[in-house]
Amino acid sequence: MLQVTNINKSFHGKEVIKGIDLSIQKGEVVVIIGPSGSGKSTFLRMMNALEFPTEGDVLLEGESILYRTVGNKKVPRKEKELSKFRAEVGMVFQGFHLFAHKTVLENIIEGPMRVRKVNKETAILEAERLLQKVGLADKRDQYPHALSGGQQQRIAIARALAMKPKILLFDEPTSALDPELVGEVLLVMKELANEGMTMAVVTHEMGFAREVGDRIIFIDQGVIVQDESAHHFFHINNNNDRIKRFLNTISRNVV
Ligand code: ADP
Ligand code: MG
């Protein structure tokens, strides 16, 4: 489904992603963990063309989301093409990123109408179906500020789904939430996974990782330190000391 080939990323000469390769299969749930500053967000942002790598490429079903080929040269795609790919590789952020001045419904129909050229009536029907799915049908005409963080994140998920993405990326989707609101968001994500949605999830929720993840990837200082099945990661205790230390730290911080 999605393939990342040997990507590097530097900011102002400082290398933050150092040669990452990754293939995500259709229907797979890949959980990405790692210390703060290790490059997880930068990595996800490159998978949805929000950031261009310094080297390497990102392929969606074999096609580069970043470059088009002109003759035998690779040329960066224009903004219009990039937004088409961003619709196919959905992204859910830690801070929700809803449009504050739009209602819940308007938040959800905006992308499909603008990018996918769906007509308003169809977009509304689909938005209502998605609101039902995330359990927020009654919030259709509210503004984001009237909703809890957990509800806002479920709306953000509905908005991403409205674009009919082939894969959904989540960047610490529950890290900004009060503890009692984490479960409702994880439940929606778990349902999506059960329905076969392809997902890459940066999270420290190890319960979710264990229950829903097919593969666990540990990133540290811009490289993949470990990439293996969730079963292997959790049930066969061969994690290296670096990972053990990290897991200890996050389990101590859990409230
Ligand atoms: P993580 O999500 O794992 O906490 P990030 O991908 O956010 O890590 O950041 C990795 C490194 O890249 C950090 O050192 C961060 O300061 C740096 N970085 C991220 N984005 C930028 C940017 N736009 N400009 C400069 N440095 C950046
Ligand atoms: Mg991050």
mmCIF file of C-alpha atoms and ligand atoms in Angstrom:
data_model
loop_
_atom_site.group_PDB
_atom_site.id
_atom_site.type_symbol
_atom_site.label_atom_id
_atom_site.label_comp_id
_atom_site.label_asym_id
_atom_site.label_seq_id
_atom_site.Cartn_x
_atom_site.Cartn_y
_atom_site.Cartn_z
ATOM 1 C CA MET A 1 0.000 0.000 0.000
ATOM 2 C CA LEU A 2 2.590 2.534 1.157
ATOM 3 C CA GLN A 3 6.299 2.296 0.675
ATOM 4 C CA VAL A 4 8.976 4.563 2.041
ATOM 5 C CA THR A 5 12.302 4.131 0.309
ATOM 6 C CA ASN A 6 15.498 5.170 1.978
ATOM 7 C CA ILE A 7 14.374 8.579 3.176
ATOM 8 C CA ASN A 8 16.584 11.128 4.832
ATOM 9 C CA LYS A 9 15.493 14.441 6.242
ATOM 10 C CA SER A 10 17.616 17.315 7.444
ATOM 11 C CA PHE A 11 16.538 20.607 8.951
ATOM 12 C CA HIS A 12 19.183 23.331 8.578
ATOM 13 C CA GLY A 13 21.868 20.711 7.999
ATOM 14 C CA LYS A 14 20.851 18.604 10.993
ATOM 15 C CA GLU A 15 19.832 15.106 9.955
ATOM 16 C CA VAL A 16 16.692 13.998 11.822
ATOM 17 C CA ILE A 17 15.683 11.012 9.648
ATOM 18 C CA LYS A 18 18.600 8.849 8.647
ATOM 19 C CA GLY A 19 17.753 6.331 5.961
ATOM 20 C CA ILE A 20 14.381 4.820 6.777
ATOM 21 C CA ASP A 21 12.784 2.097 4.642
ATOM 22 C CA LEU A 22 9.299 0.914 5.415
ATOM 23 C CA SER A 23 6.534 -0.951 3.619
ATOM 24 C CA ILE A 24 3.002 -0.990 4.955
ATOM 25 C CA GLN A 25 0.712 -3.680 3.565
ATOM 26 C CA LYS A 26 -2.988 -3.224 2.872
ATOM 27 C CA GLY A 27 -4.988 -3.738 6.057
ATOM 28 C CA GLU A 28 -1.936 -3.604 8.289
ATOM 29 C CA VAL A 29 -1.842 -1.592 11.533
ATOM 30 C CA VAL A 30 1.691 -0.366 12.162
ATOM 31 C CA VAL A 31 2.369 1.190 15.552
ATOM 32 C CA ILE A 32 5.349 3.541 15.741
ATOM 33 C CA ILE A 33 6.902 4.241 19.104
ATOM 34 C CA GLY A 34 10.026 6.038 20.218
ATOM 35 C CA PRO A 35 11.338 8.824 22.426
ATOM 36 C CA SER A 36 10.378 12.448 21.978
ATOM 37 C CA GLY A 37 12.458 14.102 19.263
ATOM 38 C CA SER A 38 13.334 10.812 17.570
ATOM 39 C CA GLY A 39 11.697 11.898 14.294
ATOM 40 C CA LYS A 40 8.277 10.177 14.456
ATOM 41 C CA SER A 41 6.212 13.229 13.465
ATOM 42 C CA THR A 42 8.628 14.225 10.718
ATOM 43 C CA PHE A 43 8.458 10.675 9.382
ATOM 44 C CA LEU A 44 4.626 10.662 9.333
ATOM 45 C CA ARG A 45 4.496 14.112 7.756
ATOM 46 C CA MET A 46 6.653 12.857 4.886
ATOM 47 C CA MET A 47 4.297 9.926 4.363
ATOM 48 C CA ASN A 48 1.536 12.399 3.591
ATOM 49 C CA ALA A 49 3.620 14.914 1.665
ATOM 50 C CA LEU A 50 3.376 17.610 4.330
ATOM 51 C CA GLU A 51 7.158 17.527 4.381
ATOM 52 C CA PHE A 52 9.552 16.651 1.559
ATOM 53 C CA PRO A 53 12.433 14.341 2.437
ATOM 54 C CA THR A 54 15.955 15.518 1.641
ATOM 55 C CA GLU A 55 16.472 12.148 -0.066
ATOM 56 C CA GLY A 56 14.291 9.163 -0.869
ATOM 57 C CA ASP A 57 10.691 8.765 -1.925
ATOM 58 C CA VAL A 58 7.238 7.765 -0.700
ATOM 59 C CA LEU A 59 5.123 5.518 -2.927
ATOM 60 C CA LEU A 60 1.398 4.945 -2.631
ATOM 61 C CA GLU A 61 0.400 1.790 -4.488
ATOM 62 C CA GLY A 62 3.661 2.069 -6.413
ATOM 63 C CA GLU A 63 3.256 5.720 -7.406
ATOM 64 C CA SER A 64 5.381 8.530 -5.940
ATOM 65 C CA ILE A 65 3.267 10.950 -3.930
ATOM 66 C CA LEU A 66 6.107 13.513 -4.012
ATOM 67 C CA TYR A 67 7.470 13.533 -7.546
ATOM 68 C CA ARG A 68 6.287 13.108 -11.080
ATOM 69 C CA THR A 69 8.591 11.856 -13.779
ATOM 70 C CA VAL A 70 9.306 14.166 -16.683
ATOM 71 C CA GLY A 71 11.503 12.402 -19.223
ATOM 72 C CA ASN A 72 13.948 10.706 -16.897
ATOM 73 C CA LYS A 73 13.875 13.431 -14.258
ATOM 74 C CA LYS A 74 11.919 13.541 -11.037
ATOM 75 C CA VAL A 75 10.109 16.841 -10.534
ATOM 76 C CA PRO A 76 8.372 17.742 -7.249
ATOM 77 C CA ARG A 77 4.605 17.597 -7.643
ATOM 78 C CA LYS A 78 2.618 20.821 -7.599
ATOM 79 C CA GLU A 79 0.399 21.734 -4.661
ATOM 80 C CA LYS A 80 -2.768 20.560 -6.435
ATOM 81 C CA GLU A 81 -1.375 17.063 -7.015
ATOM 82 C CA LEU A 82 0.024 16.942 -3.489
ATOM 83 C CA SER A 83 -3.401 17.693 -2.049
ATOM 84 C CA LYS A 84 -4.860 14.807 -4.040
ATOM 85 C CA PHE A 85 -2.344 12.465 -2.421
ATOM 86 C CA ARG A 86 -2.887 14.028 0.996
ATOM 87 C CA ALA A 87 -6.537 13.054 0.627
ATOM 88 C CA GLU A 88 -5.525 9.452 -0.035
ATOM 89 C CA VAL A 89 -3.112 9.363 2.877
ATOM 90 C CA GLY A 90 -5.238 10.758 5.687
ATOM 91 C CA MET A 91 -3.704 12.303 8.773
ATOM 92 C CA VAL A 92 -5.003 12.749 12.302
ATOM 93 C CA PHE A 93 -2.972 15.111 14.497
ATOM 94 C CA GLN A 94 -2.391 15.318 18.216
ATOM 95 C CA GLY A 95 -4.048 18.768 18.295
ATOM 96 C CA PHE A 96 -7.125 17.838 16.158
ATOM 97 C CA HIS A 97 -6.635 20.818 13.755
ATOM 98 C CA LEU A 98 -10.359 21.365 13.191
ATOM 99 C CA PHE A 99 -11.499 24.605 11.590
ATOM 100 C CA ALA A 100 -12.693 26.630 14.588
ATOM 101 C CA HIS A 101 -15.048 28.845 12.579
ATOM 102 C CA LYS A 102 -16.817 25.926 10.880
ATOM 103 C CA THR A 103 -19.445 23.616 12.333
ATOM 104 C CA VAL A 104 -18.758 19.926 12.755
ATOM 105 C CA LEU A 105 -20.617 19.163 9.522
ATOM 106 C CA GLU A 106 -18.804 21.932 7.611
ATOM 107 C CA ASN A 107 -15.475 20.599 8.876
ATOM 108 C CA ILE A 108 -16.246 17.189 7.431
ATOM 109 C CA ILE A 109 -17.709 18.175 4.037
ATOM 110 C CA GLU A 110 -15.108 20.819 3.174
ATOM 111 C CA GLY A 111 -12.372 18.414 1.968
ATOM 112 C CA PRO A 112 -14.572 16.074 -0.081
ATOM 113 C CA MET A 113 -16.223 19.051 -1.827
ATOM 114 C CA ARG A 114 -13.037 21.005 -2.473
ATOM 115 C CA VAL A 115 -10.535 18.245 -3.210
ATOM 116 C CA ARG A 116 -12.694 15.322 -4.301
ATOM 117 C CA LYS A 117 -15.309 17.493 -6.071
ATOM 118 C CA VAL A 118 -18.146 15.656 -4.340
ATOM 119 C CA ASN A 119 -21.459 17.540 -4.535
ATOM 120 C CA LYS A 120 -22.772 19.070 -1.327
ATOM 121 C CA GLU A 121 -25.745 16.756 -0.916
ATOM 122 C CA THR A 122 -23.622 13.616 -1.226
ATOM 123 C CA ALA A 123 -20.954 15.088 1.054
ATOM 124 C CA ILE A 124 -23.550 15.806 3.744
ATOM 125 C CA LEU A 125 -25.024 12.305 3.571
ATOM 126 C CA GLU A 126 -21.577 10.788 3.918
ATOM 127 C CA ALA A 127 -20.670 13.170 6.770
ATOM 128 C CA GLU A 128 -23.823 12.159 8.633
ATOM 129 C CA ARG A 129 -22.989 8.496 8.171
ATOM 130 C CA LEU A 130 -19.473 9.118 9.540
ATOM 131 C CA LEU A 131 -20.794 11.130 12.494
ATOM 132 C CA GLN A 132 -23.015 8.178 13.335
ATOM 133 C CA LYS A 133 -19.997 5.911 13.091
ATOM 134 C CA VAL A 134 -17.944 7.948 15.572
ATOM 135 C CA GLY A 135 -20.986 8.318 17.835
ATOM 136 C CA LEU A 136 -21.460 12.064 17.392
ATOM 137 C CA ALA A 137 -24.491 12.422 15.127
ATOM 138 C CA ASP A 138 -26.033 14.882 17.597
ATOM 139 C CA LYS A 139 -23.044 17.270 17.303
ATOM 140 C CA ARG A 140 -23.575 17.909 13.582
ATOM 141 C CA ASP A 141 -24.250 21.650 13.929
ATOM 142 C CA GLN A 142 -22.006 22.473 16.881
ATOM 143 C CA TYR A 143 -18.733 24.345 16.687
ATOM 144 C CA PRO A 144 -15.536 22.561 17.774
ATOM 145 C CA HIS A 145 -15.041 24.725 20.881
ATOM 146 C CA ALA A 146 -18.304 23.344 22.302
ATOM 147 C CA LEU A 147 -16.911 19.794 22.212
ATOM 148 C CA SER A 148 -14.558 17.900 24.510
ATOM 149 C CA GLY A 149 -11.094 16.980 23.243
ATOM 150 C CA GLY A 150 -12.173 13.378 22.783
ATOM 151 C CA GLN A 151 -15.165 14.464 20.721
ATOM 152 C CA GLN A 152 -13.017 16.854 18.655
ATOM 153 C CA GLN A 153 -10.593 14.061 17.876
ATOM 154 C CA ARG A 154 -13.429 11.745 16.825
ATOM 155 C CA ILE A 155 -14.634 14.528 14.499
ATOM 156 C CA ALA A 156 -11.100 14.856 13.142
ATOM 157 C CA ILE A 157 -11.136 11.111 12.420
ATOM 158 C CA ALA A 158 -14.531 11.411 10.690
ATOM 159 C CA ARG A 159 -13.149 14.302 8.642
ATOM 160 C CA ALA A 160 -10.135 12.231 7.567
ATOM 161 C CA LEU A 161 -12.404 9.295 6.664
ATOM 162 C CA ALA A 162 -14.646 11.538 4.553
ATOM 163 C CA MET A 163 -11.794 11.795 2.043
ATOM 164 C CA LYS A 164 -11.934 8.014 1.600
ATOM 165 C CA PRO A 165 -8.241 7.585 2.326
ATOM 166 C CA LYS A 166 -6.365 4.437 1.386
ATOM 167 C CA ILE A 167 -4.344 4.702 4.568
ATOM 168 C CA LEU A 168 -4.716 6.753 7.738
ATOM 169 C CA LEU A 169 -1.805 8.162 9.736
ATOM 170 C CA PHE A 170 -2.239 9.109 13.390
ATOM 171 C CA ASP A 171 0.304 11.297 15.193
ATOM 172 C CA GLU A 172 -0.166 10.771 18.941
ATOM 173 C CA PRO A 173 -3.946 11.117 18.584
ATOM 174 C CA THR A 174 -4.627 10.783 22.298
ATOM 175 C CA SER A 175 -1.628 12.610 23.792
ATOM 176 C CA ALA A 176 -3.462 15.923 24.185
ATOM 177 C CA LEU A 177 -6.489 14.377 25.876
ATOM 178 C CA ASP A 178 -7.483 14.118 29.493
ATOM 179 C CA PRO A 179 -7.035 10.487 30.539
ATOM 180 C CA GLU A 180 -10.766 9.783 30.785
ATOM 181 C CA LEU A 181 -11.228 10.774 27.120
ATOM 182 C CA VAL A 182 -8.510 8.570 25.671
ATOM 183 C CA GLY A 183 -10.623 5.407 25.564
ATOM 184 C CA GLU A 184 -13.386 6.765 23.310
ATOM 185 C CA VAL A 185 -10.833 7.757 20.657
ATOM 186 C CA LEU A 186 -8.936 4.472 20.867
ATOM 187 C CA LEU A 187 -12.246 2.622 20.506
ATOM 188 C CA VAL A 188 -13.006 4.393 17.207
ATOM 189 C CA MET A 189 -9.478 3.595 16.001
ATOM 190 C CA LYS A 190 -9.865 -0.020 17.016
ATOM 191 C CA GLU A 191 -13.127 -0.301 15.072
ATOM 192 C CA LEU A 192 -11.410 1.125 11.997
ATOM 193 C CA ALA A 193 -8.623 -1.400 12.329
ATOM 194 C CA ASN A 194 -11.151 -4.218 12.655
ATOM 195 C CA GLU A 195 -12.837 -3.037 9.468
ATOM 196 C CA GLY A 196 -9.519 -3.456 7.667
ATOM 197 C CA MET A 197 -8.347 0.159 7.452
ATOM 198 C CA THR A 198 -4.619 0.425 6.795
ATOM 199 C CA MET A 199 -3.109 2.521 9.581
ATOM 200 C CA ALA A 200 0.205 3.876 10.862
ATOM 201 C CA VAL A 201 -0.155 5.095 14.433
ATOM 202 C CA VAL A 202 2.398 6.978 16.500
ATOM 203 C CA THR A 203 1.303 6.408 20.075
ATOM 204 C CA HIS A 204 2.480 5.630 23.566
ATOM 205 C CA GLU A 205 -0.696 3.690 24.305
ATOM 206 C CA MET A 206 0.896 0.287 24.679
ATOM 207 C CA GLY A 207 -2.435 -1.412 25.438
ATOM 208 C CA PHE A 208 -3.675 -0.282 22.043
ATOM 209 C CA ALA A 209 -0.391 -1.317 20.416
ATOM 210 C CA ARG A 210 -0.632 -4.791 21.918
ATOM 211 C CA GLU A 211 -4.300 -5.306 21.133
ATOM 212 C CA VAL A 212 -4.617 -3.681 17.708
ATOM 213 C CA GLY A 213 -1.097 -3.425 16.277
ATOM 214 C CA ASP A 214 0.126 -5.937 13.723
ATOM 215 C CA ARG A 215 3.635 -4.534 13.712
ATOM 216 C CA ILE A 216 5.619 -2.422 16.140
ATOM 217 C CA ILE A 217 8.334 -0.094 14.943
ATOM 218 C CA PHE A 218 10.715 1.531 17.362
ATOM 219 C CA ILE A 219 12.389 4.698 16.092
ATOM 220 C CA ASP A 220 15.291 6.327 17.864
ATOM 221 C CA GLN A 221 17.408 9.235 16.619
ATOM 222 C CA GLY A 222 15.981 9.022 13.136
ATOM 223 C CA VAL A 223 16.528 5.321 12.500
ATOM 224 C CA ILE A 224 14.353 2.242 12.852
ATOM 225 C CA VAL A 225 15.881 0.295 15.721
ATOM 226 C CA GLN A 226 13.352 -2.503 15.663
ATOM 227 C CA ASP A 227 10.561 -3.543 13.272
ATOM 228 C CA GLU A 228 8.710 -6.714 14.092
ATOM 229 C CA SER A 229 5.334 -8.314 14.636
ATOM 230 C CA ALA A 230 3.364 -7.143 17.669
ATOM 231 C CA HIS A 231 3.249 -10.731 18.834
ATOM 232 C CA HIS A 232 7.012 -10.974 18.762
ATOM 233 C CA PHE A 233 7.471 -7.558 20.366
ATOM 234 C CA PHE A 234 5.164 -8.191 23.305
ATOM 235 C CA HIS A 235 5.349 -11.919 23.862
ATOM 236 C CA ILE A 236 8.886 -12.836 23.027
ATOM 237 C CA ASN A 237 11.060 -10.872 25.324
ATOM 238 C CA ASN A 238 13.979 -10.089 23.084
ATOM 239 C CA ASN A 239 13.764 -6.302 23.071
ATOM 240 C CA ASN A 240 17.060 -4.562 23.301
ATOM 241 C CA ASP A 241 18.016 -2.480 26.340
ATOM 242 C CA ARG A 242 17.241 0.807 24.628
ATOM 243 C CA ILE A 243 13.648 -0.287 24.017
ATOM 244 C CA LYS A 244 13.269 -1.781 27.494
ATOM 245 C CA ARG A 245 14.369 1.522 29.029
ATOM 246 C CA PHE A 246 11.879 3.412 26.844
ATOM 247 C CA LEU A 247 9.011 1.074 27.748
ATOM 248 C CA ASN A 248 9.856 1.471 31.431
ATOM 249 C CA THR A 249 9.804 5.263 31.139
ATOM 250 C CA ILE A 250 6.417 5.431 29.463
ATOM 251 C CA SER A 251 4.827 2.913 31.814
ATOM 252 C CA ARG A 252 5.998 5.038 34.779
ATOM 253 C CA ASN A 253 4.393 8.123 33.214
ATOM 254 C CA VAL A 254 1.012 6.480 32.678
ATOM 255 C CA VAL A 255 -1.620 8.017 34.922
HETATM 256 P P1 ADP B 1 9.050 13.272 17.497
HETATM 257 O O1 ADP B 1 7.739 13.382 16.795
HETATM 258 O O2 ADP B 1 9.580 11.876 17.530
HETATM 259 O O3 ADP B 1 9.017 13.871 18.865
HETATM 260 P P2 ADP B 1 9.943 15.212 15.535
HETATM 261 O O4 ADP B 1 9.794 14.549 14.205
HETATM 262 O O5 ADP B 1 8.896 16.172 15.919
HETATM 263 O O6 ADP B 1 10.134 14.095 16.659
HETATM 264 O O7 ADP B 1 11.322 15.957 15.577
HETATM 265 C C1 ADP B 1 12.553 15.332 15.266
HETATM 266 C C2 ADP B 1 13.661 16.359 15.288
HETATM 267 O O8 ADP B 1 13.499 17.252 14.211
HETATM 268 C C3 ADP B 1 13.666 17.215 16.535
HETATM 269 O O9 ADP B 1 14.999 17.451 16.906
HETATM 270 C C4 ADP B 1 12.999 18.484 16.095
HETATM 271 O O10 ADP B 1 13.431 19.584 16.838
HETATM 272 C C5 ADP B 1 13.429 18.586 14.648
HETATM 273 N N1 ADP B 1 12.443 19.281 13.792
HETATM 274 C C6 ADP B 1 11.188 18.848 13.510
HETATM 275 N N2 ADP B 1 10.557 19.703 12.683
HETATM 276 C C7 ADP B 1 11.421 20.731 12.447
HETATM 277 C C8 ADP B 1 11.375 21.927 11.663
HETATM 278 N N3 ADP B 1 10.289 22.250 10.945
HETATM 279 N N4 ADP B 1 12.469 22.714 11.656
HETATM 280 C C9 ADP B 1 13.573 22.382 12.354
HETATM 281 N N5 ADP B 1 13.693 21.267 13.118
HETATM 282 C C10 ADP B 1 12.658 20.445 13.153
HETATM 283 MG MG MG B 2 5.886 13.996 17.434
#
